[in-house]
């Protein structure tokens, strides 16, 4: 994992040199993930393929970061002695890893509405999406801290607290707010028309944050379960990521969400 992460960082830092001298040649000998992304998105203008590759690369790097981070940490309730800043960074990585792949159809559709400076504007949209995730890291930190205090100081209440968390998540899955947010994520065309009315330099950031908050509204009940499982429980994280993807992409996802 460390080798893959450092290789990606190296290719980002050396992109300009590789592109100017060889453009990934000869015969792909010096081609890297970053040069391939540039070629697909800006040379061939295959924005759908380029968007797919960038989305999966960012999600993959987020998973790598979480795997590396979890090596020195035991899975336990609470914030695991992380500061607020560290927790928010971890929470942002977690939401990026779990929610960016299911968001790909929306990002691709949004890219089709852009006529100029498409690469930077898509990146800004994605940044807005991740900004929404990072902002929810603060209340998540407070909930995790509370769960940790209960587990440490009032161990007899731990089971009851877990039941409350699971019951709250289950009840939310049946609410109209969950349904509305899930509808937005599954059929975002109406919101694309709304985003078309945004103006100014921050329009793409606003659109990304707006979509991000809707996605979090759809999934916050499932994300809440990470407080009970332990926020660095990678197995629970992967399982919930699968549930989120099924809800958003499967044709029976709305029914599945209520099971």
mmCIF file of C-alpha atoms in Angstrom:
data_model
loop_
_atom_site.group_PDB
_atom_site.id
_atom_site.type_symbol
_atom_site.label_atom_id
_atom_site.label_comp_id
_atom_site.label_asym_id
_atom_site.label_seq_id
_atom_site.Cartn_x
_atom_site.Cartn_y
_atom_site.Cartn_z
ATOM 1 C CA UNK A 1 0.000 0.000 0.000
ATOM 2 C CA UNK A 2 2.823 2.394 0.873
ATOM 3 C CA UNK A 3 4.563 1.648 -2.447
ATOM 4 C CA UNK A 4 1.380 2.401 -4.408
ATOM 5 C CA UNK A 5 0.763 5.621 -2.497
ATOM 6 C CA UNK A 6 4.319 6.925 -2.908
ATOM 7 C CA UNK A 7 4.351 5.908 -6.584
ATOM 8 C CA UNK A 8 1.238 7.995 -7.197
ATOM 9 C CA UNK A 9 2.721 10.971 -5.347
ATOM 10 C CA UNK A 10 5.946 10.651 -7.388
ATOM 11 C CA UNK A 11 4.016 10.527 -10.679
ATOM 12 C CA UNK A 12 2.103 13.671 -9.718
ATOM 13 C CA UNK A 13 5.326 15.536 -8.939
ATOM 14 C CA UNK A 14 7.074 14.356 -12.115
ATOM 15 C CA UNK A 15 4.142 14.687 -14.510
ATOM 16 C CA UNK A 16 5.390 17.849 -16.251
ATOM 17 C CA UNK A 17 8.853 16.378 -16.857
ATOM 18 C CA UNK A 18 7.526 13.067 -18.201
ATOM 19 C CA UNK A 19 4.932 14.736 -20.430
ATOM 20 C CA UNK A 20 7.350 17.254 -21.957
ATOM 21 C CA UNK A 21 10.090 14.693 -22.630
ATOM 22 C CA UNK A 22 8.253 11.491 -23.596
ATOM 23 C CA UNK A 23 4.454 11.899 -23.231
ATOM 24 C CA UNK A 24 4.476 8.424 -21.700
ATOM 25 C CA UNK A 25 6.479 6.804 -24.521
ATOM 26 C CA UNK A 26 8.138 5.041 -26.077
ATOM 27 C CA UNK A 27 5.413 2.388 -26.313
ATOM 28 C CA UNK A 28 4.132 3.294 -22.866
ATOM 29 C CA UNK A 29 7.469 2.662 -21.154
ATOM 30 C CA UNK A 30 7.231 5.880 -19.110
ATOM 31 C CA UNK A 31 3.443 6.040 -18.924
ATOM 32 C CA UNK A 32 2.001 6.624 -15.455
ATOM 33 C CA UNK A 33 -1.531 6.845 -14.122
ATOM 34 C CA UNK A 34 -1.344 10.639 -14.142
ATOM 35 C CA UNK A 35 -0.111 10.895 -17.753
ATOM 36 C CA UNK A 36 -2.867 8.490 -18.831
ATOM 37 C CA UNK A 37 -5.500 10.604 -17.052
ATOM 38 C CA UNK A 38 -4.195 13.706 -18.809
ATOM 39 C CA UNK A 39 -4.165 11.963 -22.189
ATOM 40 C CA UNK A 40 -7.735 10.698 -21.888
ATOM 41 C CA UNK A 41 -9.169 13.925 -20.510
ATOM 42 C CA UNK A 42 -7.287 16.625 -22.399
ATOM 43 C CA UNK A 43 -5.714 15.060 -25.506
ATOM 44 C CA UNK A 44 -8.395 12.587 -26.608
ATOM 45 C CA UNK A 45 -11.189 14.577 -24.906
ATOM 46 C CA UNK A 46 -12.608 11.365 -23.478
ATOM 47 C CA UNK A 47 -13.973 13.143 -20.427
ATOM 48 C CA UNK A 48 -16.204 10.251 -19.377
ATOM 49 C CA UNK A 49 -13.244 7.877 -19.231
ATOM 50 C CA UNK A 50 -11.013 10.537 -17.675
ATOM 51 C CA UNK A 51 -13.655 11.347 -15.048
ATOM 52 C CA UNK A 52 -14.032 7.648 -14.266
ATOM 53 C CA UNK A 53 -10.301 7.214 -13.827
ATOM 54 C CA UNK A 54 -9.892 10.293 -11.614
ATOM 55 C CA UNK A 55 -12.908 9.347 -9.474
ATOM 56 C CA UNK A 56 -11.619 5.823 -8.901
ATOM 57 C CA UNK A 57 -8.048 7.051 -8.347
ATOM 58 C CA UNK A 58 -9.137 9.479 -5.613
ATOM 59 C CA UNK A 59 -11.334 6.819 -3.997
ATOM 60 C CA UNK A 60 -8.483 4.324 -4.218
ATOM 61 C CA UNK A 61 -6.021 6.737 -2.632
ATOM 62 C CA UNK A 62 -8.551 7.386 0.140
ATOM 63 C CA UNK A 63 -8.774 3.633 0.798
ATOM 64 C CA UNK A 64 -4.976 3.384 0.785
ATOM 65 C CA UNK A 65 -4.728 6.238 3.256
ATOM 66 C CA UNK A 66 -7.240 4.561 5.557
ATOM 67 C CA UNK A 67 -5.453 1.201 5.370
ATOM 68 C CA UNK A 68 -2.103 2.815 6.204
ATOM 69 C CA UNK A 69 -3.650 4.890 9.004
ATOM 70 C CA UNK A 70 -5.370 1.864 10.553
ATOM 71 C CA UNK A 71 -2.119 -0.141 10.851
ATOM 72 C CA UNK A 72 -1.203 1.476 14.155
ATOM 73 C CA UNK A 73 -4.721 1.712 15.562
ATOM 74 C CA UNK A 74 -6.978 -0.787 17.288
ATOM 75 C CA UNK A 75 -10.676 -0.829 16.421
ATOM 76 C CA UNK A 76 -12.501 0.614 19.397
ATOM 77 C CA UNK A 77 -15.371 2.983 20.152
ATOM 78 C CA UNK A 78 -14.771 6.715 20.332
ATOM 79 C CA UNK A 79 -12.297 8.993 18.612
ATOM 80 C CA UNK A 80 -9.321 6.698 19.389
ATOM 81 C CA UNK A 81 -7.425 9.660 20.859
ATOM 82 C CA UNK A 82 -7.484 11.560 17.571
ATOM 83 C CA UNK A 83 -7.647 15.326 17.676
ATOM 84 C CA UNK A 84 -10.598 17.070 16.042
ATOM 85 C CA UNK A 85 -8.470 17.948 12.993
ATOM 86 C CA UNK A 86 -7.136 14.408 12.594
ATOM 87 C CA UNK A 87 -10.627 12.967 12.988
ATOM 88 C CA UNK A 88 -12.072 15.314 10.348
ATOM 89 C CA UNK A 89 -9.280 14.324 7.927
ATOM 90 C CA UNK A 90 -9.969 10.648 8.615
ATOM 91 C CA UNK A 91 -13.733 11.177 8.213
ATOM 92 C CA UNK A 92 -13.203 12.950 4.891
ATOM 93 C CA UNK A 93 -11.040 10.069 3.649
ATOM 94 C CA UNK A 94 -13.690 7.594 4.757
ATOM 95 C CA UNK A 95 -16.550 9.392 3.016
ATOM 96 C CA UNK A 96 -14.431 9.833 -0.134
ATOM 97 C CA UNK A 97 -13.608 6.120 -0.191
ATOM 98 C CA UNK A 98 -17.195 5.044 0.404
ATOM 99 C CA UNK A 99 -19.178 7.628 -1.556
ATOM 100 C CA UNK A 100 -17.127 8.817 -4.536
ATOM 101 C CA UNK A 101 -17.605 5.669 -6.690
ATOM 102 C CA UNK A 102 -21.434 5.732 -6.344
ATOM 103 C CA UNK A 103 -21.354 9.474 -7.153
ATOM 104 C CA UNK A 104 -19.626 8.870 -10.495
ATOM 105 C CA UNK A 105 -22.834 8.995 -12.644
ATOM 106 C CA UNK A 106 -23.695 12.427 -11.256
ATOM 107 C CA UNK A 107 -20.159 13.733 -11.729
ATOM 108 C CA UNK A 108 -20.162 12.441 -15.315
ATOM 109 C CA UNK A 109 -23.524 14.066 -16.055
ATOM 110 C CA UNK A 110 -22.328 17.345 -14.580
ATOM 111 C CA UNK A 111 -19.193 17.230 -16.720
ATOM 112 C CA UNK A 112 -21.387 17.049 -19.840
ATOM 113 C CA UNK A 113 -22.949 20.426 -18.961
ATOM 114 C CA UNK A 114 -19.543 22.161 -18.937
ATOM 115 C CA UNK A 115 -18.330 23.737 -22.155
ATOM 116 C CA UNK A 116 -15.066 25.425 -21.089
ATOM 117 C CA UNK A 117 -12.276 24.710 -18.590
ATOM 118 C CA UNK A 118 -13.853 21.323 -18.014
ATOM 119 C CA UNK A 119 -10.999 19.728 -16.076
ATOM 120 C CA UNK A 120 -10.622 22.469 -13.438
ATOM 121 C CA UNK A 121 -14.377 22.885 -13.118
ATOM 122 C CA UNK A 122 -14.990 19.160 -12.589
ATOM 123 C CA UNK A 123 -12.204 19.176 -9.987
ATOM 124 C CA UNK A 124 -13.912 22.116 -8.256
ATOM 125 C CA UNK A 125 -17.233 20.246 -8.264
ATOM 126 C CA UNK A 126 -15.515 17.246 -6.676
ATOM 127 C CA UNK A 127 -13.864 19.529 -4.107
ATOM 128 C CA UNK A 128 -17.271 20.885 -3.123
ATOM 129 C CA UNK A 129 -18.527 17.332 -2.734
ATOM 130 C CA UNK A 130 -15.640 16.486 -0.392
ATOM 131 C CA UNK A 131 -16.037 19.789 1.473
ATOM 132 C CA UNK A 132 -19.556 18.752 2.456
ATOM 133 C CA UNK A 133 -18.125 15.498 3.807
ATOM 134 C CA UNK A 134 -15.443 17.255 5.837
ATOM 135 C CA UNK A 135 -17.955 19.611 7.457
ATOM 136 C CA UNK A 136 -19.948 16.668 8.801
ATOM 137 C CA UNK A 137 -16.767 15.391 10.440
ATOM 138 C CA UNK A 138 -17.292 17.830 13.331
ATOM 139 C CA UNK A 139 -20.662 16.448 14.529
ATOM 140 C CA UNK A 140 -19.344 12.935 13.833
ATOM 141 C CA UNK A 141 -16.399 13.682 16.141
ATOM 142 C CA UNK A 142 -18.779 14.782 18.919
ATOM 143 C CA UNK A 143 -20.869 11.622 18.514
ATOM 144 C CA UNK A 144 -17.774 9.409 18.497
ATOM 145 C CA UNK A 145 -16.385 11.190 21.577
ATOM 146 C CA UNK A 146 -19.706 10.661 23.383
ATOM 147 C CA UNK A 147 -19.715 6.974 22.442
ATOM 148 C CA UNK A 148 -16.142 6.634 23.703
ATOM 149 C CA UNK A 149 -17.021 8.285 27.013
ATOM 150 C CA UNK A 150 -19.970 5.928 27.467
ATOM 151 C CA UNK A 151 -17.798 2.888 26.709
ATOM 152 C CA UNK A 152 -15.095 4.061 29.137
ATOM 153 C CA UNK A 153 -17.006 5.617 32.010
ATOM 154 C CA UNK A 154 -20.380 3.860 31.793
ATOM 155 C CA UNK A 155 -19.589 0.448 30.332
ATOM 156 C CA UNK A 156 -22.961 -0.910 31.437
ATOM 157 C CA UNK A 157 -24.655 1.449 28.992
ATOM 158 C CA UNK A 158 -22.606 0.365 25.977
ATOM 159 C CA UNK A 159 -25.132 -2.189 24.728
ATOM 160 C CA UNK A 160 -28.014 0.247 25.160
ATOM 161 C CA UNK A 161 -26.100 2.964 23.290
ATOM 162 C CA UNK A 162 -25.392 0.548 20.412
ATOM 163 C CA UNK A 163 -29.069 -0.399 20.262
ATOM 164 C CA UNK A 164 -30.021 3.281 20.062
ATOM 165 C CA UNK A 165 -27.551 3.855 17.216
ATOM 166 C CA UNK A 166 -28.764 0.849 15.197
ATOM 167 C CA UNK A 167 -32.425 1.674 15.867
ATOM 168 C CA UNK A 168 -31.924 5.298 14.827
ATOM 169 C CA UNK A 169 -30.213 4.233 11.611
ATOM 170 C CA UNK A 170 -32.946 1.693 10.861
ATOM 171 C CA UNK A 171 -35.783 4.139 11.483
ATOM 172 C CA UNK A 172 -34.148 6.785 9.315
ATOM 173 C CA UNK A 173 -33.986 4.314 6.427
ATOM 174 C CA UNK A 174 -37.806 4.383 6.373
ATOM 175 C CA UNK A 175 -38.300 8.161 6.508
ATOM 176 C CA UNK A 176 -39.407 10.480 3.715
ATOM 177 C CA UNK A 177 -36.173 12.498 4.069
ATOM 178 C CA UNK A 178 -34.124 9.385 3.322
ATOM 179 C CA UNK A 179 -36.332 8.681 0.310
ATOM 180 C CA UNK A 180 -36.037 12.244 -1.000
ATOM 181 C CA UNK A 181 -32.242 12.284 -0.694
ATOM 182 C CA UNK A 182 -31.959 8.838 -2.282
ATOM 183 C CA UNK A 183 -34.160 9.997 -5.168
ATOM 184 C CA UNK A 184 -31.785 12.927 -5.697
ATOM 185 C CA UNK A 185 -28.776 10.618 -5.859
ATOM 186 C CA UNK A 186 -30.491 8.124 -8.171
ATOM 187 C CA UNK A 187 -32.158 10.682 -10.505
ATOM 188 C CA UNK A 188 -30.247 13.976 -10.354
ATOM 189 C CA UNK A 189 -31.490 15.460 -13.654
ATOM 190 C CA UNK A 190 -33.770 18.021 -11.995
ATOM 191 C CA UNK A 191 -30.915 19.196 -9.805
ATOM 192 C CA UNK A 192 -28.653 19.533 -12.833
ATOM 193 C CA UNK A 193 -31.151 22.044 -14.224
ATOM 194 C CA UNK A 194 -31.054 23.844 -10.877
ATOM 195 C CA UNK A 195 -27.262 23.930 -10.895
ATOM 196 C CA UNK A 196 -27.415 25.528 -14.332
ATOM 197 C CA UNK A 197 -28.777 28.651 -12.644
ATOM 198 C CA UNK A 198 -25.721 29.000 -10.425
ATOM 199 C CA UNK A 199 -23.478 31.915 -11.354
ATOM 200 C CA UNK A 200 -20.068 33.200 -10.301
ATOM 201 C CA UNK A 201 -16.670 31.667 -9.731
ATOM 202 C CA UNK A 202 -17.915 29.420 -6.935
ATOM 203 C CA UNK A 203 -20.815 27.901 -8.889
ATOM 204 C CA UNK A 204 -19.131 24.513 -9.298
ATOM 205 C CA UNK A 205 -18.064 24.420 -5.650
ATOM 206 C CA UNK A 206 -21.654 25.258 -4.599
ATOM 207 C CA UNK A 207 -23.077 22.576 -6.883
ATOM 208 C CA UNK A 208 -20.656 19.958 -5.572
ATOM 209 C CA UNK A 209 -21.376 20.852 -1.937
ATOM 210 C CA UNK A 210 -25.140 20.824 -2.587
ATOM 211 C CA UNK A 211 -24.953 17.364 -4.123
ATOM 212 C CA UNK A 212 -22.607 16.219 -1.350
ATOM 213 C CA UNK A 213 -25.039 17.246 1.379
ATOM 214 C CA UNK A 214 -27.861 15.393 -0.384
ATOM 215 C CA UNK A 215 -25.681 12.265 -0.580
ATOM 216 C CA UNK A 216 -24.852 12.570 3.110
ATOM 217 C CA UNK A 217 -28.551 13.034 3.837
ATOM 218 C CA UNK A 218 -29.117 9.774 2.001
ATOM 219 C CA UNK A 219 -26.362 7.878 3.802
ATOM 220 C CA UNK A 220 -25.905 9.464 7.221
ATOM 221 C CA UNK A 221 -27.865 6.687 8.948
ATOM 222 C CA UNK A 222 -25.448 4.118 7.521
ATOM 223 C CA UNK A 223 -22.450 6.314 8.337
ATOM 224 C CA UNK A 224 -23.748 6.559 11.914
ATOM 225 C CA UNK A 225 -23.221 2.821 12.248
ATOM 226 C CA UNK A 226 -19.478 3.432 11.987
ATOM 227 C CA UNK A 227 -19.686 5.049 15.440
ATOM 228 C CA UNK A 228 -20.930 1.715 16.818
ATOM 229 C CA UNK A 229 -18.556 -0.468 14.775
ATOM 230 C CA UNK A 230 -15.527 1.786 15.390
ATOM 231 C CA UNK A 231 -14.613 4.498 12.912
ATOM 232 C CA UNK A 232 -11.477 2.652 11.725
ATOM 233 C CA UNK A 233 -13.190 -0.722 11.237
ATOM 234 C CA UNK A 234 -12.246 -1.322 7.596
ATOM 235 C CA UNK A 235 -14.423 -4.415 7.200
ATOM 236 C CA UNK A 236 -17.536 -2.541 8.335
ATOM 237 C CA UNK A 237 -16.496 0.377 6.137
ATOM 238 C CA UNK A 238 -16.244 -1.839 3.048
ATOM 239 C CA UNK A 239 -19.575 -3.547 3.792
ATOM 240 C CA UNK A 240 -21.383 -0.220 4.228
ATOM 241 C CA UNK A 241 -19.745 1.117 1.043
ATOM 242 C CA UNK A 242 -21.293 -1.837 -0.772
ATOM 243 C CA UNK A 243 -24.710 -1.084 0.720
ATOM 244 C CA UNK A 244 -24.449 2.569 -0.343
ATOM 245 C CA UNK A 245 -23.501 1.568 -3.897
ATOM 246 C CA UNK A 246 -26.430 -0.868 -4.137
ATOM 247 C CA UNK A 247 -28.909 1.724 -2.873
ATOM 248 C CA UNK A 248 -27.771 4.318 -5.381
ATOM 249 C CA UNK A 249 -27.079 2.213 -8.485
ATOM 250 C CA UNK A 250 -29.203 -0.946 -8.412
ATOM 251 C CA UNK A 251 -32.609 -0.649 -10.081
ATOM 252 C CA UNK A 252 -34.227 -1.985 -6.901
ATOM 253 C CA UNK A 253 -32.071 0.200 -4.670
ATOM 254 C CA UNK A 254 -34.974 2.109 -3.122
ATOM 255 C CA UNK A 255 -36.640 -1.119 -2.040
ATOM 256 C CA UNK A 256 -33.308 -2.516 -0.836
ATOM 257 C CA UNK A 257 -32.818 0.570 1.385
ATOM 258 C CA UNK A 258 -35.964 -0.282 3.304
ATOM 259 C CA UNK A 259 -35.060 -3.913 3.973
#
